[in-house]
Short mmCIF file of C-alpha atoms in Angstrom, two decimals:
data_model
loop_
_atom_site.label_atom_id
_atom_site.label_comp_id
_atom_site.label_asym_id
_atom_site.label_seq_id
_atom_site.Cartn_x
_atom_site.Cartn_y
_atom_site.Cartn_z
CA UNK A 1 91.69 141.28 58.94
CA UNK A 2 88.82 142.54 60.82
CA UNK A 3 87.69 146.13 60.61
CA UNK A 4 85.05 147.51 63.18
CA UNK A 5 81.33 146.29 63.14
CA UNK A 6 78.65 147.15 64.91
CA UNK A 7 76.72 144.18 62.89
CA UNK A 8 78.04 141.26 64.28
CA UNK A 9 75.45 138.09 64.46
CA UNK A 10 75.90 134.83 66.91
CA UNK A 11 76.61 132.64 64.45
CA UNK A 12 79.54 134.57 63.34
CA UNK A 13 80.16 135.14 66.83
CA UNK A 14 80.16 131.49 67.33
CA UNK A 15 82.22 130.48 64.33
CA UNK A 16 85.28 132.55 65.64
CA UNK A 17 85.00 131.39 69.20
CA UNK A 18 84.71 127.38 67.81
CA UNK A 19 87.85 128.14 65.54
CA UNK A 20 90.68 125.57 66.02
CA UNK A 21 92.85 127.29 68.53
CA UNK A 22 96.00 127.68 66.65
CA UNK A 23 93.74 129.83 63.79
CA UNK A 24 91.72 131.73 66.52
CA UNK A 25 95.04 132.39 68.01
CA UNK A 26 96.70 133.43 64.97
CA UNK A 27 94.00 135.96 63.84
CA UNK A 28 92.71 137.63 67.33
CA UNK A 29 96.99 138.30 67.28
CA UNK A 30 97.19 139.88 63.66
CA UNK A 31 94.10 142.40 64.97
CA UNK A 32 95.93 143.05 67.99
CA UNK A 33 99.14 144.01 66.79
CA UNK A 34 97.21 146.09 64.30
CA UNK A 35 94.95 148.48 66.42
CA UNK A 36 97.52 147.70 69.49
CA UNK A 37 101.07 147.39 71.12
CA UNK A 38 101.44 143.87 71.70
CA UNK A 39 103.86 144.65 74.38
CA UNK A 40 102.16 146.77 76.31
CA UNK A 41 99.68 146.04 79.01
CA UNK A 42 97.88 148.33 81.02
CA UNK A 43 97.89 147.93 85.12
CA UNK A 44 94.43 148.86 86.83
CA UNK A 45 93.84 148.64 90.71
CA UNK A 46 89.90 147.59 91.95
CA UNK A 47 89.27 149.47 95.41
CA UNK A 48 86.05 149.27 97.35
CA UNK A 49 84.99 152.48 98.31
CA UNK A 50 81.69 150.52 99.89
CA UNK A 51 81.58 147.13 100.76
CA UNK A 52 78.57 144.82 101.32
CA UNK A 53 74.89 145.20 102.32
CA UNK A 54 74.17 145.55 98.72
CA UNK A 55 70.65 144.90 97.92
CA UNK A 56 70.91 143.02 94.29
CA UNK A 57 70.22 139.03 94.37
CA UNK A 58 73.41 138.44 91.90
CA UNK A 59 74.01 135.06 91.82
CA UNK A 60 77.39 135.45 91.74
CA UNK A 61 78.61 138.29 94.18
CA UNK A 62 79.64 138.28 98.02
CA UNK A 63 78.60 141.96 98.65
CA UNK A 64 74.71 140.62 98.59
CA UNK A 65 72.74 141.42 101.59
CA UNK A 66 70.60 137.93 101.08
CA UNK A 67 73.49 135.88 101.11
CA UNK A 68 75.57 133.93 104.06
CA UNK A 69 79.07 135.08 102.85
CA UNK A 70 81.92 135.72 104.82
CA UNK A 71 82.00 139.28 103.34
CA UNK A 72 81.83 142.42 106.01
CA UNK A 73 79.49 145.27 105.37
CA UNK A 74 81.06 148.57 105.57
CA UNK A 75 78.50 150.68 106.60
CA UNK A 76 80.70 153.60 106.29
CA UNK A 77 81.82 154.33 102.84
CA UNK A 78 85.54 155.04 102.94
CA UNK A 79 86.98 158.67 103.47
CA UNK A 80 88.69 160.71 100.72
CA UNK A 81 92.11 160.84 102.32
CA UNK A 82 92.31 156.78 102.47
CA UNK A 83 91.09 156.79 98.82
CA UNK A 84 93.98 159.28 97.90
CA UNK A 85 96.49 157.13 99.63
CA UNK A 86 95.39 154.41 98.21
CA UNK A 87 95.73 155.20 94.79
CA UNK A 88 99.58 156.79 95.44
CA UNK A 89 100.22 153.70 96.53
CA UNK A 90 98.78 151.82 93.55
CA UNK A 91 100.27 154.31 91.29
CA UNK A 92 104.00 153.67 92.80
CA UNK A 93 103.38 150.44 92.06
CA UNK A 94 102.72 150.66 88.64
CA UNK A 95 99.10 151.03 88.21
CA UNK A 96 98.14 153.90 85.33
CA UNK A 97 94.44 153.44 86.52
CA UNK A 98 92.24 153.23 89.66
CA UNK A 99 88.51 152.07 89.30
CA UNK A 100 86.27 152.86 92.79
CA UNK A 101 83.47 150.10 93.03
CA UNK A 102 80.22 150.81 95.65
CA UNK A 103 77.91 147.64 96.45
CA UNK A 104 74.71 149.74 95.35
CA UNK A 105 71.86 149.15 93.27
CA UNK A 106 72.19 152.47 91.59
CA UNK A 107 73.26 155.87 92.75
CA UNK A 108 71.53 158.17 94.33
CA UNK A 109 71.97 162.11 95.15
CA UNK A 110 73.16 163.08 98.68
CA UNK A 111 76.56 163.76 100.75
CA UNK A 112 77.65 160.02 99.57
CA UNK A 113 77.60 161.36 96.25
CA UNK A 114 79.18 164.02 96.63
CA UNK A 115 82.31 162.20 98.08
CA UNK A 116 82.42 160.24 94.89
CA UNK A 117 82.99 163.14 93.09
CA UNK A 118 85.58 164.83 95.19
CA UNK A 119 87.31 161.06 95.32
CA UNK A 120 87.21 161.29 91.31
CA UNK A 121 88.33 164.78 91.62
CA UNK A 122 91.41 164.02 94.01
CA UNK A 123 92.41 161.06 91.74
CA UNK A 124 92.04 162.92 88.69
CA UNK A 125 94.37 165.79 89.95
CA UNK A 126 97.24 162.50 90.71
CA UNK A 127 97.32 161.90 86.85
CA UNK A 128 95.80 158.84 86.70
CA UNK A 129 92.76 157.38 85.39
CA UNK A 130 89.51 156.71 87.29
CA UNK A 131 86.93 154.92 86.76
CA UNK A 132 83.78 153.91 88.95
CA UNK A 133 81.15 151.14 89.01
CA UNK A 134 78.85 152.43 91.63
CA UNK A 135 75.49 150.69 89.64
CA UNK A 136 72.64 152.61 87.63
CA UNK A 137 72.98 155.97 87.22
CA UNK A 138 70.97 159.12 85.54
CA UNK A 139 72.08 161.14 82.86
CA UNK A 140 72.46 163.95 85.61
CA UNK A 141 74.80 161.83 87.49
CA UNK A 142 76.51 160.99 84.68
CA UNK A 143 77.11 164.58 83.71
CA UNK A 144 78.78 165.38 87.06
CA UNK A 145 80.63 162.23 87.15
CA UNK A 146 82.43 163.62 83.70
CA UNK A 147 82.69 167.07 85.20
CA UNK A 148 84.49 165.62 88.12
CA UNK A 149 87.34 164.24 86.05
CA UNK A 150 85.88 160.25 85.51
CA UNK A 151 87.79 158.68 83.31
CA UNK A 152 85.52 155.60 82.89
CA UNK A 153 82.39 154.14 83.87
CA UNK A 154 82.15 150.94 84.43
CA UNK A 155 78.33 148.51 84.05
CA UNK A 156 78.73 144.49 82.96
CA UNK A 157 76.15 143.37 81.03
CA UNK A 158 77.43 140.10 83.04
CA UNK A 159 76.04 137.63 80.45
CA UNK A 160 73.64 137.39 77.53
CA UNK A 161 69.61 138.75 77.90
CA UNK A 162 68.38 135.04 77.87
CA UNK A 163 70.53 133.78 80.94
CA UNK A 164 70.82 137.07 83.04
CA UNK A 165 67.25 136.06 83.85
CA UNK A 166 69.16 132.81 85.56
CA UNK A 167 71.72 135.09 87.49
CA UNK A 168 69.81 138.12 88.42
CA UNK A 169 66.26 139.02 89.53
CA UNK A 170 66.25 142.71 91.29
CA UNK A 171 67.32 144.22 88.24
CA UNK A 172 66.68 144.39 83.97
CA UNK A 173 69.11 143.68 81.37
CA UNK A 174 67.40 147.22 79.62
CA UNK A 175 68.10 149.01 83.05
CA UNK A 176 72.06 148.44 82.31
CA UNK A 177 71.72 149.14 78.66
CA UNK A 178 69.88 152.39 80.03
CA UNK A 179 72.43 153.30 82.40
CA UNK A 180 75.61 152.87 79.33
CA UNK A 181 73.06 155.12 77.25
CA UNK A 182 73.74 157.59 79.97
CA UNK A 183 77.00 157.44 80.21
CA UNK A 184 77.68 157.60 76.56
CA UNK A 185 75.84 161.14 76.85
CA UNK A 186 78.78 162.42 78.17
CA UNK A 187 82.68 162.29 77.74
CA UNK A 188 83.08 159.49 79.91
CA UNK A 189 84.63 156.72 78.23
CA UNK A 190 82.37 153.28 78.64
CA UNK A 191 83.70 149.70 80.46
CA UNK A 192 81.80 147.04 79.93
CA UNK A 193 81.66 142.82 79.99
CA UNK A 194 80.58 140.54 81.69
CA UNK A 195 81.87 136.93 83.41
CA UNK A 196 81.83 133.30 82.12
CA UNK A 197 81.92 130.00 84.35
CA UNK A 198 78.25 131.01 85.60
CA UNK A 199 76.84 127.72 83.90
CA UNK A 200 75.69 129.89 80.76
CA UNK A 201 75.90 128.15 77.45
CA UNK A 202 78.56 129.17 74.75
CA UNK A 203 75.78 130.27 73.06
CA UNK A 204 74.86 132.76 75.82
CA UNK A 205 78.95 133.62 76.20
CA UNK A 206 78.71 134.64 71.88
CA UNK A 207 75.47 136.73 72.59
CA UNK A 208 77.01 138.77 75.27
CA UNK A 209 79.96 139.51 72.93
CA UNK A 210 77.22 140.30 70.27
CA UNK A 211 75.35 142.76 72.83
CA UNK A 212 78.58 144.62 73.28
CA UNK A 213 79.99 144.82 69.89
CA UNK A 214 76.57 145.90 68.21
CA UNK A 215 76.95 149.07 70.52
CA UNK A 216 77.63 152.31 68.39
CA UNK A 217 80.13 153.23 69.79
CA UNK A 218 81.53 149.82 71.21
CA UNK A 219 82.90 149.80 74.62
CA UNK A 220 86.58 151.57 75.01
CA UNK A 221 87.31 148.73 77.58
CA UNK A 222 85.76 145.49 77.86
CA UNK A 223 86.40 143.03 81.23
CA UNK A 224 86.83 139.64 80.73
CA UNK A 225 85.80 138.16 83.98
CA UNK A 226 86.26 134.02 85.01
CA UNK A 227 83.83 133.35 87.73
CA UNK A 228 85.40 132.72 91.25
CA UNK A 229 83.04 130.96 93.00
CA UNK A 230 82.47 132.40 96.75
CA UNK A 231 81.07 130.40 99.66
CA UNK A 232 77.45 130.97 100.59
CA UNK A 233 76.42 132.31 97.66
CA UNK A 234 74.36 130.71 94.78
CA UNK A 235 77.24 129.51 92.37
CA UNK A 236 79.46 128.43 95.31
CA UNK A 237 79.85 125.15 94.11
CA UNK A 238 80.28 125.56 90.39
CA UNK A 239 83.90 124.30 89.06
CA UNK A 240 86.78 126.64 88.01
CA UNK A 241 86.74 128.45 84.22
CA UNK A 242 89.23 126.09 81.80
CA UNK A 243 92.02 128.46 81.09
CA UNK A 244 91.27 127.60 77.29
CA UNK A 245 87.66 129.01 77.68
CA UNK A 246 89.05 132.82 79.22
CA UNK A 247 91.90 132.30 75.94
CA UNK A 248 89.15 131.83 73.53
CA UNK A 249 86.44 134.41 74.95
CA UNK A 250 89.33 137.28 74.99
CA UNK A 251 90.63 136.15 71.33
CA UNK A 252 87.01 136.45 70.19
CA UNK A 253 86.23 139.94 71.63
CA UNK A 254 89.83 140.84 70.33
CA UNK A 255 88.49 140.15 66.81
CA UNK A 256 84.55 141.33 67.08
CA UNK A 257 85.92 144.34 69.14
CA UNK A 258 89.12 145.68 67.95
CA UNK A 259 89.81 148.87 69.07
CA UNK A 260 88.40 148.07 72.59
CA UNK A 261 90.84 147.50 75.44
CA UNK A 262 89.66 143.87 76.41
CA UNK A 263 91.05 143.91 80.35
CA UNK A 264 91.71 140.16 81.65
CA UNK A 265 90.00 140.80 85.11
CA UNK A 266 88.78 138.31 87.77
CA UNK A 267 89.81 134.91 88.24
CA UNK A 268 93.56 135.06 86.58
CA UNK A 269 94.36 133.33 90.87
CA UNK A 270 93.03 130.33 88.63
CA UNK A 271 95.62 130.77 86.13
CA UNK A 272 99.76 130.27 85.50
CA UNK A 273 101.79 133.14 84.18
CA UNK A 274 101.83 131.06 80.75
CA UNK A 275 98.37 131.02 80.80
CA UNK A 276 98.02 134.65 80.96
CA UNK A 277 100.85 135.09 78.96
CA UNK A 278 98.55 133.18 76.16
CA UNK A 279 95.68 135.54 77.41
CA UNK A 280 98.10 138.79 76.33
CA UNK A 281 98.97 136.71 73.03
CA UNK A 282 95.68 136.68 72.32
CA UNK A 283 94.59 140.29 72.80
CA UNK A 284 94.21 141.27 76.82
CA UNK A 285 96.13 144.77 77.22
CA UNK A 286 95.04 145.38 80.63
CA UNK A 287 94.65 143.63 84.09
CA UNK A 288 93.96 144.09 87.74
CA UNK A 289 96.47 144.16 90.02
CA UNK A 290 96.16 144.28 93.94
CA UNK A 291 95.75 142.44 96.63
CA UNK A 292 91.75 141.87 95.67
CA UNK A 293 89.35 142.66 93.01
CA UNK A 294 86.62 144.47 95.34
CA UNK A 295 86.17 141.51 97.72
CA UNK A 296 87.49 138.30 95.55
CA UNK A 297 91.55 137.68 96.07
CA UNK A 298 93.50 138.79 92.95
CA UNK A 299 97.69 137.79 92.60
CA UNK A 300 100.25 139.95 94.10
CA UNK A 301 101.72 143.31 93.01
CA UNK A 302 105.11 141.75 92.68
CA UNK A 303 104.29 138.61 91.21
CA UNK A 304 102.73 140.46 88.07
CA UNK A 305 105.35 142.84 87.62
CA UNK A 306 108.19 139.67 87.50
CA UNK A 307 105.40 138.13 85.15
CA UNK A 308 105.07 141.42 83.04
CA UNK A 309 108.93 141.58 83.31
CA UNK A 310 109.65 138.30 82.04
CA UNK A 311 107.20 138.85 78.71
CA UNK A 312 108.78 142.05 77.82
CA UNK A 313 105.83 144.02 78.91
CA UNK A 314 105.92 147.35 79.04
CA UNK A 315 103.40 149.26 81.45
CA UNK A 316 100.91 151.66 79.74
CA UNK A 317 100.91 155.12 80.89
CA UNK A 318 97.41 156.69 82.08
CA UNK A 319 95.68 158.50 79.11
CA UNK A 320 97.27 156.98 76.35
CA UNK A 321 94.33 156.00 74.49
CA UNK A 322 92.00 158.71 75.20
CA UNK A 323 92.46 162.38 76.72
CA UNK A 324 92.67 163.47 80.49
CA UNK A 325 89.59 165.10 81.31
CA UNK A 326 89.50 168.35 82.89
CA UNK A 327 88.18 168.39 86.43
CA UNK A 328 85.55 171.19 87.48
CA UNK A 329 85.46 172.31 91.06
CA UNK A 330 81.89 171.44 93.14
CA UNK A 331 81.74 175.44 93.19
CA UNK A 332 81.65 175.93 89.60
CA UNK A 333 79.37 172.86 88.23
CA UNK A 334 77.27 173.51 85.62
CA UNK A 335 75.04 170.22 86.70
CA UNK A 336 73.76 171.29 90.42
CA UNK A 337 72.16 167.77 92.10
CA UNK A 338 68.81 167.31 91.00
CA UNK A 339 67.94 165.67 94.61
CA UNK A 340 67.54 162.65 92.14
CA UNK A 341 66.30 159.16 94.20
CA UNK A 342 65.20 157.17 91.23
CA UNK A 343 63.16 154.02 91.08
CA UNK A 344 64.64 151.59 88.69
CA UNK A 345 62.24 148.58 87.47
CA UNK A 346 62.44 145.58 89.34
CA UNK A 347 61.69 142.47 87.19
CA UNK A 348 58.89 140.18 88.61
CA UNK A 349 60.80 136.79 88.33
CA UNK A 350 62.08 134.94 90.81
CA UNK A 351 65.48 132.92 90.54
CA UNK A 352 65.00 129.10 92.44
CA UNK A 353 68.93 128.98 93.44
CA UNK A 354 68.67 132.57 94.35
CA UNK A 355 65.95 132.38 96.69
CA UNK A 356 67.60 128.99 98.45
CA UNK A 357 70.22 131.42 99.57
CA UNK A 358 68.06 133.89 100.86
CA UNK A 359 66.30 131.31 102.82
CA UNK A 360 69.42 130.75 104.18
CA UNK A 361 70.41 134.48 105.36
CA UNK A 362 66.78 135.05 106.78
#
């Protein structure tokens, strides 16, 4: 039975994912039902609060700037009345959780900022869960984040060190580890995973789960994402995840992460309901429901809830495995904005497929 390590190696990592499938199975289910209802699975909507124009090379994602994709840059982020409405309506349909996603390289102080709080605040105040992935942040930021009300903050380490140097080039793996150092500074519970199907080795697939498990503490929520290839940018033509790969990758961070809430995210368009009902068996307590996952199409609202309905599942309530946070007013924060515009390294590497692209968009 496994018991929480922060020690894990690859080749242990490795050993559990290459398990036959009926013992991998059997085991990442035993852990499960003992740190977790196995009947319950928690329902999470993805909004984009800002779309596009972002100025990270990931290989993977529409919202790049240097990329030909058929994505539509918002220049205006959206208001905080359509952000409310939006999450009533998410919430009526079941979701316990709302996580707000920005296509910037990191955040920086000013009257955008400031409308991510009050968003958190107003969403907060609904009684459900937010979280945000808005890219680096300081400790300051962080602090008035968790003042605000955030639930969550999510930041993918994406892959392992050795590849991320294959998918991204504007940024540092340390930056990310930096900017979950941050966050763990303050109440504000950490997300964190990454995607397979990006040609990475399972080598590079046990490493990430290594990089996420040796965290003290690990992650409270952990997205498993399958790559969904978009048109125009650099992994366009890669081929679709096996559904066998996502079953093993989730059973595996079941077992090296047990406690964590390991969220079957992107890419489940891919997959039947008895392929995500396998996905559930073998430790996923959470996925994304909506219309789309930021820009990438996700299964409908009703669909899941006749798929959740025909497995017994019962819908997690927000806060159920942590405690609402209190939201402080703008008027009464103890962390005033430090004007903060802060230069984040920029590794010196380029990336051959990357730069292809970009010929392309220029």
């Amino acid at each position: 039975m496994s018991e929480t390590r922060h020690n894990w190696t690859k080749e242990e990592v490795m050993e559990i994912y290459n398990r036959p499938l009926m013992d991998l199975l059997y085991e990442a289910a035993t852990v499960h039902r003992k740190y977790h209802d196995p009947n319950t699975v928690q329902v999470s909507t993805l909004l984009s609060i800002k779309t596009g124009g972002c100025s990270e090379d990931c290989a993977y994602c529409s919202q790049s700037a240097r990329y030909d994709t058929s994505v539509k840059v918002e220049h205006d982020m959206m208001t905080v009345p359509h952000v409310k409405a939006q999450a009533l309506r998410a919430k009526a349909s079941g979701a316990s959780r709302v996580c707000m996603g920005a296509a910037w390289r990191n955040v920086k102080d000013g009257p955008e900022f400031e409308d991510v709080l009050e968003m958190v605040r107003t969403i907060n105040k609904l009684d459900m869960e937010v979280c945000c992935t808005l890219g680096m942040i300081t400790e300051n930021q962080a602090q008035r984040l968790a003042e605000a009300g955030l639930y969550a903050y999510n930041h993918n380490l994406d892959t392992s060190e050795d590849y991320y140097k294959e998918i991204i080039s504007t940024r540092s793996y340390e930056d990310r580890l930096k900017t979950i150092e941050n966050v763990r500074k303050t109440s504000i519970t950490v997300c964190s995973g990454g995607i397979i199907g990006m040609g990475e080795s399972l080598e590079d697939r046990a490493s990430m789960l290594v990089a996420l498990s040796t965290l003290n503490p690990q992650p409270e929520s952990v997205p498993i994402n399958a790559l969904v290839p978009i048109e125009g940018t650099p992994l366009e033509e890669l081929p679709p995840v096996e559904v066998w790969d996502l079953v093993r990758m989730i059973a595996t961070a079941r077992i090296v992460m047990p406690e964590t809430q390991v969220r079957l995210s992107a890419g489940r368009t891919q997959m039947s309901p008895e392929g995500q009902a396998m996905c559930f068996f073998a430790g996923a307590n959470s996925i994304f429901a909506g219309d789309k996952l930021l820009t990438t199409p996700n299964p409908d609202i009703n669909a899941d809830m006749q798929m959740l309905k025909a497995l017994g599942m019962r819908l997690q309530k927000p806060f159920e495995t942590h405690p609402h946070p209190t939201t402080v007013e703008a008027c009464d924060s103890q962390f005033p904005s430090l004007g903060e515009k802060p230069k984040w390294s920029r590794p010196t590497h380029t990336i051959e497929r990357n730069q292809e692209k970009y010929k392309i968009k220029k």
